[in-house]
Amino acid sequence: MPTPTTLRFFLLLLLLLSAAAAALSPSHIQRRNLVHRHLQSLSSFFATPSPSPSPSPLPIYSTSTSTSTSSTSHIFHATDFGADPTGSTDSTAALSHALSAASSSPHLSLMPSIPNFGGAELHLDGGSYLISSPIFFPSSGAGNLKIHSGSLLASNNFPPDRYLIELNGSTSSTYSFEYITLAGLMLDSNFRGGGIAVVDSLRVIIDGCYIVHFSTDGVLIRNGHDNLIRNSYIGQHITAGSDPGEPKFTGTAVQLNGNDNAVTDVVIFSAAVGILVAGEANILTGVHLYNKAAGFGGTGIYVKLPGRTQTRIVNCYLDFTGIVAEDPVQLLISGSFFFGDANVAFKSVNGVIKDVNVVDNLFSGRNRRAHNVWLDGKFATVDQVVVKRNGVRGMLPRSTVARGTVEGNGTMWTVDFSAVLLFPNRIDQVQYSLVTANGFPGHALRSVESNRVVIVSDTVVNATVYVVVGQAVGP
């Protein structure tokens, strides 16, 4: 315990410091207030401590099941509204009531006509809820709202043309929903309808979801843009591959009928079509597709937007199922792995293919003479198509650039590229060198007919001819 002499010494020291500060500072009042606070702190430090009070008992929190929620909280629990987390009874009305409560207190607006609900949450409390009709967001629009942490199961009388969760507005604006998050959900459509429908929406996030047993689409994106599907598992049937029922798989796991959307780090394990792209400027990255083998009529990624593709497929894994693109214009396929004869097919609708790059991919086949890239139909308009630098094993490689060598004694040398070049009877560029130790014969390119390069010389000579060719290289 400090002595009175010590206390007086510290008080005197602080007063001297205060006087010095006041003399130097232009603001005497601020300095005086600062010293006053120091003195109060010092007095508290040297004060004689009082006996400690007896500890208070721990508080007891209410466990009321009332449907009301604290006015300071915007987290609404499904069970508080009477939803049955065991899935034994129908929870459609209770969940709709809870979602209405979560979207009843708008704050500022987001895009025009979209109310901002401030990050309100509908918490499913880890329950499994049986529903007989869709859980749909307000038709007047909603934004900054989240549903998470639970499961929804379609009942046996769920309408087969609807989705478990629907964002489908009726506003006159371009967008009805913005910044809606659906996270940590398991959605079981019970082979009746689809999983999630996102219509006229902007910046919707589907994250960490498991979507199964759909008969139409696992996820439908229609109109709107900048929507994100990530870290999710989607399949019509719960399987890990080699399923005996695989030939009968139907439905589409993800349908993108809008622009500027992203599908990232998603596994699609059963469906007739893995991802159907029918909108522009979408990107698919890190997607593993083994939805239905091509041998059973399945397609991993179907790019169905002839002439207006603008799609990027990067770092994906096509597992026994491939990519089909109709009249692709501005399509990038790069850094992906194609396994089990999975390949890329360009399908002609109007015979147009432009600005396409299939580069730096790996193709692993089963030695069944399948091509890594092939044409389904004839293309009359071809420009700036690059297929090269792909590693191909167990398949027949196709490319738009090739090189070859031939040697012999004579006046004509032929290098046949017909088995390698993608487009038939089309060579746009040729570079060649004729190397011989027997003088300097005159030589020339005579023909590229049927993708066979013919070089001739004006005299018989023993020579080696090196040839590099290119197709559809553009300007």
Short mmCIF file of C-alpha atoms in Angstrom, two decimals, residues 30 33 73 105 128 158 187 241 292 363:
data_model
loop_
_atom_site.label_atom_id
_atom_site.label_comp_id
_atom_site.label_asym_id
_atom_site.label_seq_id
_atom_site.Cartn_x
_atom_site.Cartn_y
_atom_site.Cartn_z
CA GLN A 30 -7.94 20.37 -23.49
CA ASN A 33 -9.14 18.09 -18.95
CA SER A 73 -32.54 -9.44 -33.85
CA SER A 105 -38.66 -4.91 -42.14
CA SER A 128 -35.59 -31.57 -42.08
CA PHE A 158 -45.55 -31.48 -54.47
CA LEU A 187 -32.81 -30.03 -51.02
CA GLY A 241 -20.45 -43.52 -60.10
CA LYS A 292 -23.96 -39.54 -67.18
CA PHE A 363 -7.29 -36.05 -72.61
#
